[in-house]
Coordinates of N, CA and C in Angstrom, one line a residue:
X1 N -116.8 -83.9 -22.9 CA -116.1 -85.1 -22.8 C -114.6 -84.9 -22.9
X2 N -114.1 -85.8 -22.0 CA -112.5 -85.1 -21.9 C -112.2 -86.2 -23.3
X3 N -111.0 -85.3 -23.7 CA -110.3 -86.0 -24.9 C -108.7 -86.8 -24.3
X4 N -107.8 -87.8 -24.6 CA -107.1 -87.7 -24.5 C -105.8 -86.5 -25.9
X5 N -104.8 -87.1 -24.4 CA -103.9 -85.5 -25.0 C -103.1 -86.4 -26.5
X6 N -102.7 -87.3 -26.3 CA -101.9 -87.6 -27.6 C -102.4 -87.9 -28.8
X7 N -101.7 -87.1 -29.9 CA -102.1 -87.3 -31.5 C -101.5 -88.2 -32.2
X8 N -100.6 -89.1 -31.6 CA -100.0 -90.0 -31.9 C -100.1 -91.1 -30.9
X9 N -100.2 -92.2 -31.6 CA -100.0 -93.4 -30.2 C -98.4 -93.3 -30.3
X10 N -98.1 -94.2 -29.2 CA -96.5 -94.0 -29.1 C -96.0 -95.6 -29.9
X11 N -97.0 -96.5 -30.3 CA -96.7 -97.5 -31.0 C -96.3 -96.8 -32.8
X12 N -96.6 -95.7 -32.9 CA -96.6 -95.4 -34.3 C -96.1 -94.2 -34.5
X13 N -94.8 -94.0 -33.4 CA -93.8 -92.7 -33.5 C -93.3 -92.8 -34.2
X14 N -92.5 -94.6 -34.4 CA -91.2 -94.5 -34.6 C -91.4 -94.7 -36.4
X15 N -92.7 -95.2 -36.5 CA -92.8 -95.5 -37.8 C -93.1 -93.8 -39.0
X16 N -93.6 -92.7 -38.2 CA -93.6 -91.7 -38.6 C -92.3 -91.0 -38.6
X17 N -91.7 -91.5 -37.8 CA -89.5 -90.9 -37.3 C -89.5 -91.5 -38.8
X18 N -89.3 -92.4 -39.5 CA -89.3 -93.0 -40.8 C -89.8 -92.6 -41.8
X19 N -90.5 -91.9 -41.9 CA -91.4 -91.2 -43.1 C -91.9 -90.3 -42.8
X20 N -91.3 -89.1 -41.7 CA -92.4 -88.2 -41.4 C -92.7 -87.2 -42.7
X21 N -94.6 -86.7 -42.1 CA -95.5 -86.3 -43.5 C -94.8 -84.4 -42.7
X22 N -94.2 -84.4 -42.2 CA -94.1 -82.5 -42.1 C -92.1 -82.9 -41.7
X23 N -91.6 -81.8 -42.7 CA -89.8 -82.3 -42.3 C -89.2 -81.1 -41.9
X24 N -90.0 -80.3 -41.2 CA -89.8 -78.9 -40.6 C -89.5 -78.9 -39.3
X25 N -89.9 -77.6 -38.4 CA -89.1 -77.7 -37.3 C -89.9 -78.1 -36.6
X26 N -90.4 -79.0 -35.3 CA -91.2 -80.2 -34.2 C -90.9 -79.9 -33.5
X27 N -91.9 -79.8 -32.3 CA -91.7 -80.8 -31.2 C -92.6 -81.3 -30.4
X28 N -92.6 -81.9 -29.5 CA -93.3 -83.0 -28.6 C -93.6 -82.4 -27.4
X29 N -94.4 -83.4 -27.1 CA -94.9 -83.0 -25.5 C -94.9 -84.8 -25.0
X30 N -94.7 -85.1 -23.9 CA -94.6 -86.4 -23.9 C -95.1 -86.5 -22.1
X31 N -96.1 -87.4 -22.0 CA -96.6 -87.1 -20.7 C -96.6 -88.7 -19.9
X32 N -95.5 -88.6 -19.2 CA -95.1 -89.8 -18.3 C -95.4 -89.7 -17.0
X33 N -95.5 -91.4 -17.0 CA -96.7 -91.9 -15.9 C -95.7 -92.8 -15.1
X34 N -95.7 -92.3 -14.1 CA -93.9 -93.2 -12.7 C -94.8 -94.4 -12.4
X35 N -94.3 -95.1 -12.3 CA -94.6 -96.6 -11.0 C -94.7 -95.6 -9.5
X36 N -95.0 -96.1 -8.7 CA -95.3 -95.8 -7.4 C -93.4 -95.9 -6.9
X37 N -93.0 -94.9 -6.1 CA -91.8 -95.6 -5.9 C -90.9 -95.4 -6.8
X38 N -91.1 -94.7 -8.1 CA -89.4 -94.7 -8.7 C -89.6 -92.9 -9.4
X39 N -89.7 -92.1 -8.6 CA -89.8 -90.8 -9.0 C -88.3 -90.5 -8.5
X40 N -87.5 -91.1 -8.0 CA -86.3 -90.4 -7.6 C -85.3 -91.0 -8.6
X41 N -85.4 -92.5 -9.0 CA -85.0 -93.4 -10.4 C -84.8 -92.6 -11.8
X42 N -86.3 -92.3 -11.9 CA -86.7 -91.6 -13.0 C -86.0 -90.3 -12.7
X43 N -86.1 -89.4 -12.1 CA -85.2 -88.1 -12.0 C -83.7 -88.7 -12.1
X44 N -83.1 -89.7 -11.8 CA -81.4 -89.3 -12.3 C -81.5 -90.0 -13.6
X45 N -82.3 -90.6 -14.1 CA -82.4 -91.0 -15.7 C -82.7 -89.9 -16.4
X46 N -83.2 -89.2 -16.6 CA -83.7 -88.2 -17.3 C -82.4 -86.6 -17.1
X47 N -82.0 -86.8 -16.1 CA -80.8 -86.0 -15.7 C -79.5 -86.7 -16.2
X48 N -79.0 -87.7 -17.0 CA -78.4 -88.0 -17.7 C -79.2 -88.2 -19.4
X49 N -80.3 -88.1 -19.3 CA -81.0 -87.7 -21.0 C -80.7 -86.3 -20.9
X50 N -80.8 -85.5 -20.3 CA -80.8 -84.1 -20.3 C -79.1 -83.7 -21.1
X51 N -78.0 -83.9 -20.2 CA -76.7 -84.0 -20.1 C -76.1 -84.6 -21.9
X52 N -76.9 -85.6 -22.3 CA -76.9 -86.1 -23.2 C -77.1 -85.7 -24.4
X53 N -78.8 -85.0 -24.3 CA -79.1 -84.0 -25.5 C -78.9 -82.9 -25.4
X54 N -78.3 -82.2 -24.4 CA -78.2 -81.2 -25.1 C -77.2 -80.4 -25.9
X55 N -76.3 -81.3 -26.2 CA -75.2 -81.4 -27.5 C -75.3 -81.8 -28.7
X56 N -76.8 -82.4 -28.8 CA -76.7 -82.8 -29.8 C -77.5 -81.9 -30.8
X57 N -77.0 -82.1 -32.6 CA -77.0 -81.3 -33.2 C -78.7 -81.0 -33.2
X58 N -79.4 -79.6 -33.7 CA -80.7 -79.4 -33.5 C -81.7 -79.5 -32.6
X59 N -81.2 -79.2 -31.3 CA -82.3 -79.7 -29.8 C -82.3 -77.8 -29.8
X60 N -83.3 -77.6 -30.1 CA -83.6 -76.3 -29.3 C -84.4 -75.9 -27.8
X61 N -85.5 -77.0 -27.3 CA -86.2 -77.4 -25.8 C -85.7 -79.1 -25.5
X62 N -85.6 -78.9 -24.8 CA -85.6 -80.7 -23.8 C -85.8 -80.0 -22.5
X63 N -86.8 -80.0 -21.9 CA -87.2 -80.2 -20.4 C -88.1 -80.9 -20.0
X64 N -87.4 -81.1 -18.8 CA -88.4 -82.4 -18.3 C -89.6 -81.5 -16.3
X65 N -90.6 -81.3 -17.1 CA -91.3 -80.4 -15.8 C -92.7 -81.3 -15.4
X66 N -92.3 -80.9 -14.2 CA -93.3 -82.0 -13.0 C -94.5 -81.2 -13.0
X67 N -95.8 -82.5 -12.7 CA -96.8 -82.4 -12.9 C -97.5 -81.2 -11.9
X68 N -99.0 -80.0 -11.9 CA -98.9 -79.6 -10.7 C -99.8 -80.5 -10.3
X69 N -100.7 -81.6 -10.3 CA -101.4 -82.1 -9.3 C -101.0 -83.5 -8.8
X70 N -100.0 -84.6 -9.9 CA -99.9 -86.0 -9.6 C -97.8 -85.6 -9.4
X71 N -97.3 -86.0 -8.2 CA -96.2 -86.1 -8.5 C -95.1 -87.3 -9.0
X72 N -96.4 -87.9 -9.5 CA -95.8 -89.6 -10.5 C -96.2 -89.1 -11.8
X73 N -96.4 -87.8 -12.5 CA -96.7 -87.5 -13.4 C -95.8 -86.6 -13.9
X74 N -94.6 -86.8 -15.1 CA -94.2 -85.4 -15.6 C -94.2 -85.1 -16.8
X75 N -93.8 -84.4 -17.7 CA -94.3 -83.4 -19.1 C -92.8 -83.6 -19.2
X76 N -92.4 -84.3 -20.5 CA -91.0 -83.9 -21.7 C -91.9 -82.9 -22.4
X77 N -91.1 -81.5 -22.3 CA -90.8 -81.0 -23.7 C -89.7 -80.6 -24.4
X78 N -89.9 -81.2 -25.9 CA -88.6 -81.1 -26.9 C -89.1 -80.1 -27.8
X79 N -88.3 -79.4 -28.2 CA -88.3 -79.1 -29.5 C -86.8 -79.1 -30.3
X80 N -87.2 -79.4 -31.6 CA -85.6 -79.5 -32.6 C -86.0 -79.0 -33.9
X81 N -85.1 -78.8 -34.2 CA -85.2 -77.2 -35.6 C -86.0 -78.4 -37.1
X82 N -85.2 -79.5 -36.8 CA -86.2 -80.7 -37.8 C -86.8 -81.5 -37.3
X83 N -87.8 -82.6 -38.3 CA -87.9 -84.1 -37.9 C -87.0 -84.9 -38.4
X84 N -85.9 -84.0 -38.8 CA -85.0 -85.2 -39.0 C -83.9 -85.2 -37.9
X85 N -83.3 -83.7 -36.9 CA -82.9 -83.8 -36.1 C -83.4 -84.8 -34.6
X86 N -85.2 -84.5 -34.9 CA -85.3 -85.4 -33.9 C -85.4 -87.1 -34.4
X87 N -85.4 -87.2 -35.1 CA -85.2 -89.1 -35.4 C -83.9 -89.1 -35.1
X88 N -83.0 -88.5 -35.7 CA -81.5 -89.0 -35.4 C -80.7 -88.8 -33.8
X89 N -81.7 -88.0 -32.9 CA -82.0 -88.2 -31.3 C -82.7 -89.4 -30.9
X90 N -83.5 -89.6 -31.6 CA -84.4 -90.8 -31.2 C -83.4 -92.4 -31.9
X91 N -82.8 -92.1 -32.5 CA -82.0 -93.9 -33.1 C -80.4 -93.2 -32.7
X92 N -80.2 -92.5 -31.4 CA -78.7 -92.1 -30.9 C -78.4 -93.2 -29.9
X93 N -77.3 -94.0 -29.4 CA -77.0 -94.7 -28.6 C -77.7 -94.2 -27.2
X94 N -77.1 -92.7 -27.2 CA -77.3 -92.3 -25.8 C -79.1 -92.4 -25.1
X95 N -80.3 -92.5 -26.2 CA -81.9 -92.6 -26.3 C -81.7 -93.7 -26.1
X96 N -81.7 -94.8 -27.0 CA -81.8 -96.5 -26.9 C -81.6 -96.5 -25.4
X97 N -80.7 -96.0 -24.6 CA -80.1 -96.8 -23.5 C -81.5 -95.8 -22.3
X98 N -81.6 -94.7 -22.6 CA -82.7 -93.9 -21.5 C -83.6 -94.8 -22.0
X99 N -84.1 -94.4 -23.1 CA -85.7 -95.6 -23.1 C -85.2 -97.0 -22.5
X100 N -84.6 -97.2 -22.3 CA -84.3 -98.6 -21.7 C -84.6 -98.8 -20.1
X101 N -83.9 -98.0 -19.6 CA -83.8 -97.6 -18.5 C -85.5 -97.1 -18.3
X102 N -86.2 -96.2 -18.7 CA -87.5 -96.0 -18.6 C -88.4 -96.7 -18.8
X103 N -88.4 -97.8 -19.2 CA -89.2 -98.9 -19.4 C -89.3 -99.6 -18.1
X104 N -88.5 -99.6 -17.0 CA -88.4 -99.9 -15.6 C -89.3 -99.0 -15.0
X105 N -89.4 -97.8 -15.0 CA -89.9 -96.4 -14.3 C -91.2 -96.4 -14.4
X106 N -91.8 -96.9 -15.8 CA -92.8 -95.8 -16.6 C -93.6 -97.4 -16.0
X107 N -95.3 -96.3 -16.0 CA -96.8 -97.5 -15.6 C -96.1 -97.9 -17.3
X108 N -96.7 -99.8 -17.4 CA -97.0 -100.2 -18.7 C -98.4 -99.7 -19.3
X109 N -98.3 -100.2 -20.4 CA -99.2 -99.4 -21.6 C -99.7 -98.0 -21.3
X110 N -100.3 -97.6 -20.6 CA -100.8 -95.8 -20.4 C -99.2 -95.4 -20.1
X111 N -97.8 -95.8 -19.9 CA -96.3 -95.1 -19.6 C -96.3 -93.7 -20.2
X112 N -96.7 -93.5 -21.3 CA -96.6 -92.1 -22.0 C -97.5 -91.9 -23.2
X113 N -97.9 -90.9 -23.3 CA -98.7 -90.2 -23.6 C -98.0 -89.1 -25.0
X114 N -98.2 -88.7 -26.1 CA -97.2 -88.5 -27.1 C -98.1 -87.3 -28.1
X115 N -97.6 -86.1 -27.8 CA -98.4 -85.1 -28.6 C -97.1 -84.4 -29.6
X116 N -97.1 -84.4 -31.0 CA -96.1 -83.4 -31.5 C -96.8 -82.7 -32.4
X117 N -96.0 -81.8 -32.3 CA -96.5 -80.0 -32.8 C -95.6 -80.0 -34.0
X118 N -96.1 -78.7 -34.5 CA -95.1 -78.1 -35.8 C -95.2 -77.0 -35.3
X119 N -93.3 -76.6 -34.6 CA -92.9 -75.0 -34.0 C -94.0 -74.0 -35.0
X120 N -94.2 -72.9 -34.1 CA -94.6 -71.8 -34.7 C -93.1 -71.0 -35.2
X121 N -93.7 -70.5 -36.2 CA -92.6 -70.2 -37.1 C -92.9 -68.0 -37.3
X122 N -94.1 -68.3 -37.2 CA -94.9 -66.8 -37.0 C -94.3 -66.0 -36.4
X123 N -93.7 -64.7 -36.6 CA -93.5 -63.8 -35.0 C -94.5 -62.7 -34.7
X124 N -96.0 -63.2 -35.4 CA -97.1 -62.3 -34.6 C -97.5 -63.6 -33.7
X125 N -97.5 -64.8 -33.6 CA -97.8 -66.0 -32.5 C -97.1 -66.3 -31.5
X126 N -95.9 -66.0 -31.5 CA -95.3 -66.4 -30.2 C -94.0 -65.3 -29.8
X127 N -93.7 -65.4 -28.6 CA -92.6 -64.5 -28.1 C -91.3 -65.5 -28.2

């Protein structure tokens, strides 16, 4: 039985950005779903999110990589050293105004898809 991918609904991010239960280093996987027709929209939106975070303090991943089988489908991945670096990405002028703008782009209700991790911190687990 296929599972879906997200451990979080995306209605109950923001409430975890608020109290999150782990205050270490995160990150996300976020899997967006285009309207028919705005995959070229969505690419210069995301190409000004890019430009945007990556100054800001604690962003160690933000890319945005296209799906291999749906090309209305792509993969954010972030990572940031806290959960507190990423809330204060997430309540930054420069976000309010991309999710804004994405909210045109993205299918409603299935639009994204929302998995977050706790970095491996191990150096026998990752390179």
């Amino acid at each position: 039985m296929a599972r879906s991918m997200d451990n979080m609904p995306f209605t109950e991010f923001y409430q975890w950005l608020a109290s999150p239960t782990f205050t270490g280093p995160v990150g996300l996987i976020a899997k967006l779903y285009l309207k028919e027709g705005q995959r070229d929209t969505f690419l210069k939106i995301m190409e000004a999110s890019v430009t945007a975070t990556k100054v800001e303090a604690g962003v160690l991943v933000y890319k945005v990589n296209e799906d291999m089988m749906d090309p209305l489908v792509f993969w954010l991945t972030e990572e940031w050293r806290s959960s507190g670096d990423l809330a204060c990405h997430c309540s930054s002028d420069a976000y309010r105004g991309i999710a804004a703008r994405l909210t045109e782009v993205l299918v409603e209700e299935s639009g994204c898809q929302l998995s977050l991790y706790k970095l491996c911190t191990s150096p026998t687990l990752s390179i």
